[in-house]
Short mmCIF file of C-alpha atoms and ligand atoms in Angstrom, two decimals:
data_model
loop_
_atom_site.label_atom_id
_atom_site.label_comp_id
_atom_site.label_asym_id
_atom_site.label_seq_id
_atom_site.Cartn_x
_atom_site.Cartn_y
_atom_site.Cartn_z
CA UNK A 1 -18.98 10.53 -34.33
CA UNK A 2 -15.85 9.34 -34.78
CA UNK A 3 -13.19 8.47 -31.72
CA UNK A 4 -10.67 11.18 -32.91
CA UNK A 5 -13.04 13.53 -33.58
CA UNK A 6 -14.48 12.30 -30.14
CA UNK A 7 -11.37 13.22 -28.42
CA UNK A 8 -10.62 16.66 -29.64
CA UNK A 9 -13.95 18.03 -28.39
CA UNK A 10 -13.32 20.35 -25.42
CA UNK A 11 -14.05 18.84 -22.41
CA UNK A 12 -17.33 20.17 -21.24
CA UNK A 13 -18.60 18.58 -24.98
CA UNK A 14 -16.65 15.47 -23.42
CA UNK A 15 -18.18 14.52 -20.84
CA UNK A 16 -22.38 15.68 -22.00
CA UNK A 17 -21.55 13.29 -25.10
CA UNK A 18 -22.31 9.95 -24.41
CA UNK A 19 -22.18 7.85 -28.30
CA UNK A 20 -25.70 6.38 -28.84
CA UNK A 21 -26.67 2.97 -28.56
CA UNK A 22 -25.63 0.84 -31.90
CA UNK A 23 -28.61 -1.21 -31.69
CA UNK A 24 -31.48 1.08 -30.33
CA UNK A 25 -30.03 4.20 -31.05
CA UNK A 26 -31.05 5.22 -27.61
CA UNK A 27 -28.93 8.75 -26.84
CA UNK A 28 -28.71 7.12 -22.98
CA UNK A 29 -26.61 4.42 -22.53
CA UNK A 30 -28.33 0.85 -21.91
CA UNK A 31 -28.02 -1.15 -18.60
CA UNK A 32 -26.84 -4.81 -19.22
CA UNK A 33 -28.72 -6.04 -15.43
CA UNK A 34 -27.05 -9.92 -15.75
CA UNK A 35 -24.43 -11.50 -13.99
CA UNK A 36 -23.76 -14.21 -16.57
CA UNK A 37 -23.41 -14.29 -20.16
CA UNK A 38 -24.15 -16.50 -22.70
CA UNK A 39 -21.45 -18.42 -24.55
CA UNK A 40 -20.90 -19.92 -28.34
CA UNK A 41 -18.72 -22.00 -29.99
CA UNK A 42 -16.52 -19.05 -30.64
CA UNK A 43 -16.64 -17.04 -27.72
CA UNK A 44 -15.69 -20.51 -25.66
CA UNK A 45 -12.76 -20.93 -27.99
CA UNK A 46 -11.94 -17.35 -27.48
CA UNK A 47 -11.79 -17.73 -23.75
CA UNK A 48 -9.66 -21.13 -23.97
CA UNK A 49 -7.37 -19.07 -25.84
CA UNK A 50 -6.99 -16.48 -22.94
CA UNK A 51 -8.44 -14.12 -25.46
CA UNK A 52 -11.23 -12.60 -22.88
CA UNK A 53 -10.86 -8.49 -23.51
CA UNK A 54 -14.36 -7.33 -23.68
CA UNK A 55 -16.02 -10.70 -23.95
CA UNK A 56 -18.80 -11.17 -21.58
CA UNK A 57 -18.55 -13.81 -19.25
CA UNK A 58 -19.33 -13.69 -15.46
CA UNK A 59 -20.21 -10.52 -13.76
CA UNK A 60 -17.64 -10.34 -11.62
CA UNK A 61 -15.16 -10.19 -14.41
CA UNK A 62 -17.04 -6.78 -16.22
CA UNK A 63 -20.30 -6.48 -18.04
CA UNK A 64 -21.05 -4.44 -21.11
CA UNK A 65 -22.53 -1.11 -18.81
CA UNK A 66 -19.13 -0.85 -16.78
CA UNK A 67 -17.26 -1.04 -20.56
CA UNK A 68 -19.47 2.22 -21.29
CA UNK A 69 -17.97 3.94 -18.34
CA UNK A 70 -14.70 2.91 -18.49
CA UNK A 71 -15.15 4.37 -21.98
CA UNK A 72 -16.32 7.41 -21.22
CA UNK A 73 -13.13 7.98 -18.37
CA UNK A 74 -11.06 7.16 -20.57
CA UNK A 75 -12.52 10.54 -22.92
CA UNK A 76 -12.65 12.51 -20.29
CA UNK A 77 -8.87 11.87 -18.16
CA UNK A 78 -7.20 11.51 -21.90
CA UNK A 79 -6.64 7.69 -20.71
CA UNK A 80 -5.02 5.24 -22.98
CA UNK A 81 -7.06 2.26 -20.81
CA UNK A 82 -9.69 2.55 -17.98
CA UNK A 83 -10.73 -0.13 -15.25
CA UNK A 84 -13.96 0.29 -13.63
CA UNK A 85 -13.84 -0.74 -10.09
CA UNK A 86 -16.40 -1.73 -7.25
CA UNK A 87 -15.52 1.81 -5.36
CA UNK A 88 -12.74 4.68 -5.02
CA UNK A 89 -11.24 1.93 -2.66
CA UNK A 90 -11.29 -1.03 -4.74
CA UNK A 91 -9.07 1.12 -7.20
CA UNK A 92 -6.84 2.19 -4.70
CA UNK A 93 -6.16 -1.09 -3.74
CA UNK A 94 -5.88 -2.88 -7.15
CA UNK A 95 -3.82 -0.32 -8.41
CA UNK A 96 -1.16 -0.81 -5.33
CA UNK A 97 -1.98 -4.48 -5.13
CA UNK A 98 -1.58 -4.60 -9.16
CA UNK A 99 2.07 -2.82 -8.91
CA UNK A 100 3.44 -3.79 -5.95
CA UNK A 101 4.77 -7.39 -4.91
CA UNK A 102 6.89 -8.12 -1.50
CA UNK A 103 9.80 -6.04 -0.64
CA UNK A 104 8.74 -2.98 -2.60
CA UNK A 105 8.95 0.16 -1.71
CA UNK A 106 6.44 2.96 -1.81
CA UNK A 107 7.07 6.67 -0.67
CA UNK A 108 3.55 8.09 -0.06
CA UNK A 109 2.40 11.67 0.95
CA UNK A 110 1.77 12.04 4.66
CA UNK A 111 -2.06 13.13 4.06
CA UNK A 112 -4.29 10.47 1.95
CA UNK A 113 -7.34 9.48 2.66
CA UNK A 114 -7.67 7.42 5.64
CA UNK A 115 -8.10 4.00 4.15
CA UNK A 116 -5.00 4.76 1.67
CA UNK A 117 -2.99 5.43 4.63
CA UNK A 118 -4.54 2.42 6.61
CA UNK A 119 -3.38 0.16 3.98
CA UNK A 120 -0.08 1.50 3.33
CA UNK A 121 0.67 1.81 7.19
CA UNK A 122 -0.93 -1.57 8.10
CA UNK A 123 -1.97 -4.04 5.16
CA UNK A 124 0.63 -4.08 2.99
CA UNK A 125 3.47 -4.52 5.73
CA UNK A 126 2.18 -7.62 6.77
CA UNK A 127 2.84 -8.56 3.18
CA UNK A 128 6.26 -7.32 3.17
CA UNK A 129 5.58 -4.33 1.57
CA UNK A 130 7.34 -1.07 3.25
CA UNK A 131 5.90 2.24 2.97
CA UNK A 132 7.35 5.96 3.90
CA UNK A 133 5.74 8.90 4.50
CA UNK A 134 6.58 12.05 3.28
CA UNK A 135 5.39 15.66 2.20
CA UNK A 136 4.85 15.14 -1.64
CA UNK A 137 4.53 19.09 -2.23
CA UNK A 138 8.89 19.05 -0.87
CA UNK A 139 10.33 17.39 -3.90
CA UNK A 140 13.47 17.12 -2.17
CA UNK A 141 11.87 14.83 1.22
CA UNK A 142 10.14 12.86 -1.82
CA UNK A 143 13.90 12.12 -2.83
CA UNK A 144 15.51 11.42 0.37
CA UNK A 145 12.40 9.05 1.10
CA UNK A 146 13.63 7.00 -2.35
CA UNK A 147 15.00 3.69 -2.02
CA UNK A 148 16.49 1.13 -4.81
CA UNK A 149 13.55 -0.70 -4.15
CA UNK A 150 10.66 2.11 -4.66
CA UNK A 151 8.45 1.05 -7.27
CA UNK A 152 5.47 3.51 -6.53
CA UNK A 153 4.89 6.95 -5.67
CA UNK A 154 1.94 7.97 -4.47
CA UNK A 155 -0.13 11.44 -3.97
CA UNK A 156 -3.53 13.08 -3.81
CA UNK A 157 -3.57 16.17 -6.69
CA UNK A 158 -5.76 17.49 -3.84
CA UNK A 159 -5.21 16.07 -0.79
CA UNK A 160 -8.19 14.98 2.14
CA UNK A 161 -8.84 16.95 4.12
CA UNK A 162 -5.62 19.24 4.34
CA UNK A 163 -6.29 20.35 0.74
CA UNK A 164 -2.63 20.53 0.19
CA UNK A 165 -1.47 20.84 -3.34
CA UNK A 166 1.74 19.04 -4.53
CA UNK A 167 3.71 20.26 -7.45
CA UNK A 168 3.46 17.50 -10.26
CA UNK A 169 6.24 18.16 -12.66
CA UNK A 170 8.80 17.21 -10.13
CA UNK A 171 6.93 14.38 -8.91
CA UNK A 172 6.85 13.11 -12.89
CA UNK A 173 10.55 13.80 -13.18
CA UNK A 174 11.38 11.67 -9.75
CA UNK A 175 9.44 8.99 -10.55
CA UNK A 176 11.09 8.96 -14.16
CA UNK A 177 14.63 9.25 -12.85
CA UNK A 178 14.01 6.56 -10.68
CA UNK A 179 12.14 4.25 -12.31
CA UNK A 180 8.78 4.03 -9.94
CA UNK A 181 5.49 4.65 -11.21
CA UNK A 182 3.62 7.86 -10.24
CA UNK A 183 0.01 7.46 -9.15
CA UNK A 184 -2.50 9.99 -8.18
CA UNK A 185 -6.03 10.12 -6.62
CA UNK A 186 -7.54 12.76 -8.08
CA UNK A 187 -10.90 12.46 -6.46
CA UNK A 188 -10.80 15.81 -4.36
CA UNK A 189 -10.03 17.44 -7.33
CA UNK A 190 -12.01 15.65 -10.11
CA UNK A 191 -11.46 15.53 -13.75
CA UNK A 192 -13.13 19.02 -14.70
CA UNK A 193 -10.25 20.63 -12.42
CA UNK A 194 -7.32 18.82 -13.06
CA UNK A 195 -6.33 15.74 -15.14
CA UNK A 196 -2.94 14.53 -14.21
CA UNK A 197 -2.26 12.22 -16.85
CA UNK A 198 -1.75 15.29 -19.25
CA UNK A 199 0.96 16.10 -16.68
CA UNK A 200 2.44 12.96 -16.96
CA UNK A 201 1.36 10.81 -13.95
CA UNK A 202 1.22 7.53 -15.09
CA UNK A 203 -2.08 6.18 -13.29
CA UNK A 204 -4.97 8.21 -11.95
CA UNK A 205 -7.01 6.65 -9.50
CA UNK A 206 -10.46 8.39 -8.78
CA UNK A 207 -13.27 7.53 -6.25
CA UNK A 208 -16.05 8.23 -8.86
CA UNK A 209 -18.44 7.86 -6.05
CA UNK A 210 -17.79 11.70 -5.23
CA UNK A 211 -17.42 14.40 -8.63
CA UNK A 212 -17.94 12.27 -11.29
CA UNK A 213 -21.04 10.28 -10.24
CA UNK A 214 -22.22 13.62 -8.19
CA UNK A 215 -25.26 12.68 -6.68
CA UNK A 216 -24.81 10.37 -3.83
CA UNK A 217 -26.34 7.78 -4.98
CA UNK A 218 -23.84 5.31 -6.39
CA UNK A 219 -20.46 3.76 -5.55
CA UNK A 220 -17.72 3.31 -7.81
CA UNK A 221 -14.27 3.87 -8.63
CA UNK A 222 -11.94 3.88 -11.62
CA UNK A 223 -8.18 3.49 -12.73
CA UNK A 224 -7.27 5.52 -15.65
CA UNK A 225 -4.14 4.73 -17.37
CA UNK A 226 -1.72 6.33 -19.94
CA UNK A 227 2.20 5.59 -19.67
CA UNK A 228 4.99 4.11 -21.70
CA UNK A 229 6.75 2.91 -18.67
CA UNK A 230 4.17 -0.08 -17.82
CA UNK A 231 2.57 -2.74 -20.09
CA UNK A 232 -0.24 -1.72 -22.83
CA UNK A 233 -2.30 -3.84 -21.48
CA UNK A 234 -1.55 -3.29 -17.71
CA UNK A 235 -5.20 -2.56 -16.63
CA UNK A 236 -6.70 -5.67 -18.91
CA UNK A 237 -3.92 -7.87 -16.75
CA UNK A 238 -4.93 -6.82 -13.38
CA UNK A 239 -8.60 -7.14 -14.01
CA UNK A 240 -7.93 -10.43 -14.46
CA UNK A 241 -5.40 -11.27 -12.08
CA UNK A 242 -6.31 -9.01 -9.08
CA UNK A 243 -10.16 -7.33 -9.72
CA UNK A 244 -11.54 -10.74 -10.44
CA UNK A 245 -9.94 -12.21 -7.53
CA UNK A 246 -10.78 -9.85 -5.10
CA UNK A 247 -14.33 -9.62 -6.54
CA UNK A 248 -14.83 -6.34 -6.94
CA UNK A 249 -16.46 -4.96 -10.46
CA UNK A 250 -18.06 -1.90 -10.96
CA UNK A 251 -21.73 -3.15 -10.81
CA UNK A 252 -23.91 -2.56 -14.01
CA UNK A 253 -26.08 -0.33 -12.06
CA UNK A 254 -23.65 1.75 -10.55
CA UNK A 255 -21.99 2.44 -13.92
CA UNK A 256 -25.33 3.17 -15.48
CA UNK A 257 -25.93 5.97 -12.60
CA UNK A 258 -22.75 7.30 -12.94
CA UNK A 259 -22.50 7.48 -16.58
CA UNK A 260 -25.75 9.46 -16.10
CA UNK A 261 -23.87 11.62 -13.49
CA UNK A 262 -21.18 12.21 -15.47
CA UNK A 263 -22.99 14.22 -18.50
CA UNK A 264 -23.43 17.05 -15.53
CA UNK A 265 -19.84 16.94 -14.73
CA UNK A 266 -18.69 20.47 -16.13
CA UNK A 267 -22.13 22.31 -15.15
CA UNK A 268 -21.91 20.73 -11.91
CA UNK A 269 -18.24 21.81 -11.07
CA UNK A 270 -18.39 24.89 -12.36
CA UNK A 271 -21.23 26.17 -10.13
CA UNK A 272 -19.26 24.28 -7.08
CA UNK A 273 -15.37 25.61 -7.68
CA UNK A 274 -17.32 29.28 -7.48
CA UNK A 275 -19.38 28.26 -4.41
CA UNK A 276 -16.51 26.98 -2.32
CA UNK A 277 -14.49 29.84 -3.38
CA UNK A 278 -17.23 32.19 -2.08
CA UNK A 279 -17.56 30.58 1.06
CA UNK A 280 -13.74 30.39 1.71
CA UNK A 281 -13.37 33.93 1.39
CA UNK A 282 -16.09 34.71 3.49
CA UNK A 283 -14.94 32.08 6.29
CA UNK A 284 -11.59 33.94 5.56
CA UNK A 285 -13.00 37.07 7.24
CA UNK A 286 -15.29 35.05 9.90
CA UNK A 287 -14.32 36.06 13.84
CA UNK A 288 -15.02 32.11 15.10
CA UNK A 289 -12.71 31.05 12.33
CA UNK A 290 -9.15 30.19 13.03
CA UNK A 291 -8.13 29.13 9.67
CA UNK A 292 -9.66 28.01 5.90
CA UNK A 293 -7.56 25.35 3.70
CA UNK A 294 -8.86 26.46 -0.05
CA UNK A 295 -6.27 26.23 -2.75
CA UNK A 296 -7.71 29.45 -4.30
CA UNK A 297 -7.64 31.72 -1.47
CA UNK A 298 -4.00 33.82 -1.54
CA UNK A 299 -3.45 32.32 2.23
CA UNK A 300 -3.13 28.61 1.13
CA UNK A 301 0.52 27.56 1.76
CA UNK A 302 0.77 26.02 -2.19
CA UNK A 303 -1.38 28.65 -3.84
CA UNK A 304 0.77 29.48 -6.62
CA UNK A 305 1.25 25.47 -6.89
CA UNK A 306 -2.18 25.35 -7.64
CA UNK A 307 -2.76 28.32 -9.94
CA UNK A 308 -0.45 26.78 -12.31
CA UNK A 309 -1.85 23.32 -12.15
CA UNK A 310 -5.44 23.97 -11.87
CA UNK A 311 -7.69 26.61 -13.81
CA UNK A 312 -10.30 26.64 -10.90
CA UNK A 313 -9.78 25.36 -7.28
CA UNK A 314 -12.40 23.02 -6.93
CA UNK A 315 -15.69 22.43 -4.33
CA UNK A 316 -13.93 21.24 -1.42
CA UNK A 317 -12.72 23.32 1.36
CA UNK A 318 -11.35 22.73 5.24
CA UNK A 319 -12.02 25.34 8.21
CA UNK A 320 -10.83 25.32 11.47
CA UNK A 321 -12.57 25.84 14.88
CA UNK A 322 -11.54 26.03 18.36
CA UNK A 323 -12.09 22.36 19.54
CA UNK A 324 -14.11 19.12 18.60
CA UNK A 325 -16.96 20.04 20.61
CA UNK A 326 -17.35 23.02 18.38
CA UNK A 327 -16.75 22.10 15.61
CA UNK A 328 -19.87 19.04 16.52
CA UNK A 329 -22.20 22.02 17.40
CA UNK A 330 -21.41 23.82 14.07
CA UNK A 331 -22.47 20.60 12.08
CA UNK A 332 -25.32 19.64 14.36
CA UNK A 333 -27.20 22.94 13.82
CA UNK A 334 -26.82 23.10 9.85
CA UNK A 335 -30.17 23.35 8.48
CA UNK A 336 -29.39 23.44 4.59
CA UNK A 337 -25.79 21.51 4.72
CA UNK A 338 -25.67 18.28 5.42
CA UNK A 339 -23.98 16.89 8.32
CA UNK A 340 -23.05 13.29 6.17
CA UNK A 341 -20.16 11.04 5.06
CA UNK A 342 -18.58 11.59 1.26
CA UNK A 343 -18.32 14.28 -0.89
CA UNK A 344 -18.89 15.81 -4.32
CA UNK A 345 -22.58 15.55 -4.57
CA UNK A 346 -25.36 18.22 -5.28
CA UNK A 347 -26.20 18.79 -1.26
CA UNK A 348 -23.53 20.30 0.70
CA UNK A 349 -22.16 17.60 2.81
CA UNK A 350 -19.91 18.60 6.17
CA UNK A 351 -17.95 16.40 8.14
CA UNK A 352 -15.45 16.42 11.36
CA UNK A 353 -12.39 14.70 9.44
CA UNK A 354 -10.47 13.65 12.90
CA UNK A 355 -13.80 12.28 13.99
CA UNK A 356 -15.10 10.53 11.32
CA UNK A 357 -13.16 9.61 8.40
CA UNK A 358 -10.04 9.64 9.74
CA UNK A 359 -10.91 8.35 13.14
CA UNK A 360 -9.23 5.18 12.85
CA UNK A 361 -5.75 6.97 12.31
CA UNK A 362 -4.09 7.55 15.75
CA UNK A 363 -3.75 11.09 17.12
CA UNK A 364 -0.50 11.59 16.86
CA UNK A 365 -0.44 10.91 13.10
CA UNK A 366 -3.38 13.18 12.67
CA UNK A 367 -1.32 15.45 14.20
CA UNK A 368 1.51 14.91 11.61
CA UNK A 369 -1.02 14.92 8.74
CA UNK A 370 -2.28 18.25 10.02
CA UNK A 371 -5.68 17.44 10.83
CA UNK A 372 -7.00 19.68 14.07
CA UNK A 373 -9.60 18.03 15.96
CA UNK A 374 -12.13 21.19 15.28
CA UNK A 375 -11.29 20.91 11.41
CA UNK A 376 -14.81 21.27 9.31
CA UNK A 377 -14.54 19.35 5.75
CA UNK A 378 -17.31 21.04 3.37
CA UNK A 379 -18.29 19.71 -0.28
CA UNK A 380 -20.09 22.62 -1.54
CA UNK A 381 -23.07 21.29 -3.51
CA UNK A 382 -25.40 23.53 -5.82
CA UNK A 383 -27.67 25.45 -3.21
CA UNK A 384 -27.15 29.30 -3.72
CA UNK A 385 -24.18 30.13 -2.01
CA UNK A 386 -25.62 33.10 0.27
CA UNK A 387 -27.89 30.28 1.64
CA UNK A 388 -25.19 28.36 2.71
CA UNK A 389 -23.75 31.41 4.14
CA UNK A 390 -26.40 32.12 6.13
CA UNK A 391 -26.81 28.41 7.09
CA UNK A 392 -23.00 28.32 8.29
CA UNK A 393 -23.32 31.82 9.99
CA UNK A 394 -26.31 30.77 12.35
CA UNK A 395 -24.26 27.60 13.39
CA UNK A 396 -21.13 29.26 14.04
CA UNK A 397 -22.97 31.85 16.08
CA UNK A 398 -24.12 29.38 18.39
CA UNK A 399 -20.15 28.54 19.80
C1 PLP B 401 -9.54 11.18 -1.80
C2 PLP B 401 -10.09 10.01 -1.58
N1 PLP B 401 -9.79 8.63 -2.44
C3 PLP B 401 -10.87 7.88 -1.83
C4 PLP B 401 -12.16 7.46 -1.40
C5 PLP B 401 -12.67 5.97 -1.33
O1 PLP B 401 -13.67 6.22 -2.44
P1 PLP B 401 -14.91 5.25 -1.75
O2 PLP B 401 -15.56 5.30 -1.05
O3 PLP B 401 -15.38 5.31 -3.45
O4 PLP B 401 -14.09 3.91 -1.80
C6 PLP B 401 -12.41 8.33 -0.89
C7 PLP B 401 -13.75 8.52 -0.05
O5 PLP B 401 -14.12 9.13 0.93
C8 PLP B 401 -11.57 9.70 -0.73
O6 PLP B 401 -12.13 10.80 -0.02
#
């Protein structure tokens, strides 16, 4: 299929279709398990001349399985370019390191994935990159935080774990007015629910480990770009000047697993969104539950924004019980739901953000992020929602 026709397919067809391999006609993508690639005089000359794009040199610089993943991600996200990376955190770090230099300033939402927050709050300060943390759902607070040296505005389309949803259009306007680059982590939403590049975001970072791969068996990340405010070859530049130097390429087997997962992204997410909405509705009426955070609930503080940006509300939700001990008791007594790190797989996974993913974030900051000790995060899998409800109710009955 020609590229322009492929680009016009509906989303479900885009994810299911991967062009057959030209050499073998295999309908599944080939895998290239090689750390090294043979030179000939022509390749040698191209490398020497600096024409390295898509030239296979050494596995740390890229590999053909990764390029197939990048091509598929471009189609899915509506991107002009994609860089596959070893993990979601590699995608985030490479993007920020590629965009920032000493003396730059970042405006970032208060609630982002803990490692992102930690990097901006501590590590980058060591290199004279300062961050102001704000509530990006409030455009005025973003405006107020801008400085002449603000280079990046960073947010999560659905924030981990508070499920906050910022309105994207005002952030795009602010970034453009100010000449800053708008970066969005779309991991919690997934490209099925939201494609931020279509809304004018400059760069999207994804932990492909989660919904994109979808089977809890591969770690990987993607940086996707569509913008006229960075050089067209920006991702190729940061491949060579940052990713290769950090040593964080997407491994071939992981690229292959992620490509396998992508093909079912639409049907998985369709079910996960439906089940998460059912769980959220059920938990909202449960006497042991203090609060439920799901963008599809009318009680969600940004429900109207979510409705205007997302046709469905994703597979993630959080709810609160009284204490950390209660949360632990609930999770420890699940039988069908897994008490496990990570999210986005076919199995329902649950965790206590305050004492798991956000353990390294000081308590006071966790409070500012609205992460209560008794908060429980659910990544809804593909099980029957009635069985999930029975499992959750049985565990909640013990507190
Ligand atoms: C929102 C978000 N972004 C990024 C990451 C990092 O992804 P990875 O574990 O693939 O490095 C995570 C991991 O949980 C996440 O939840």
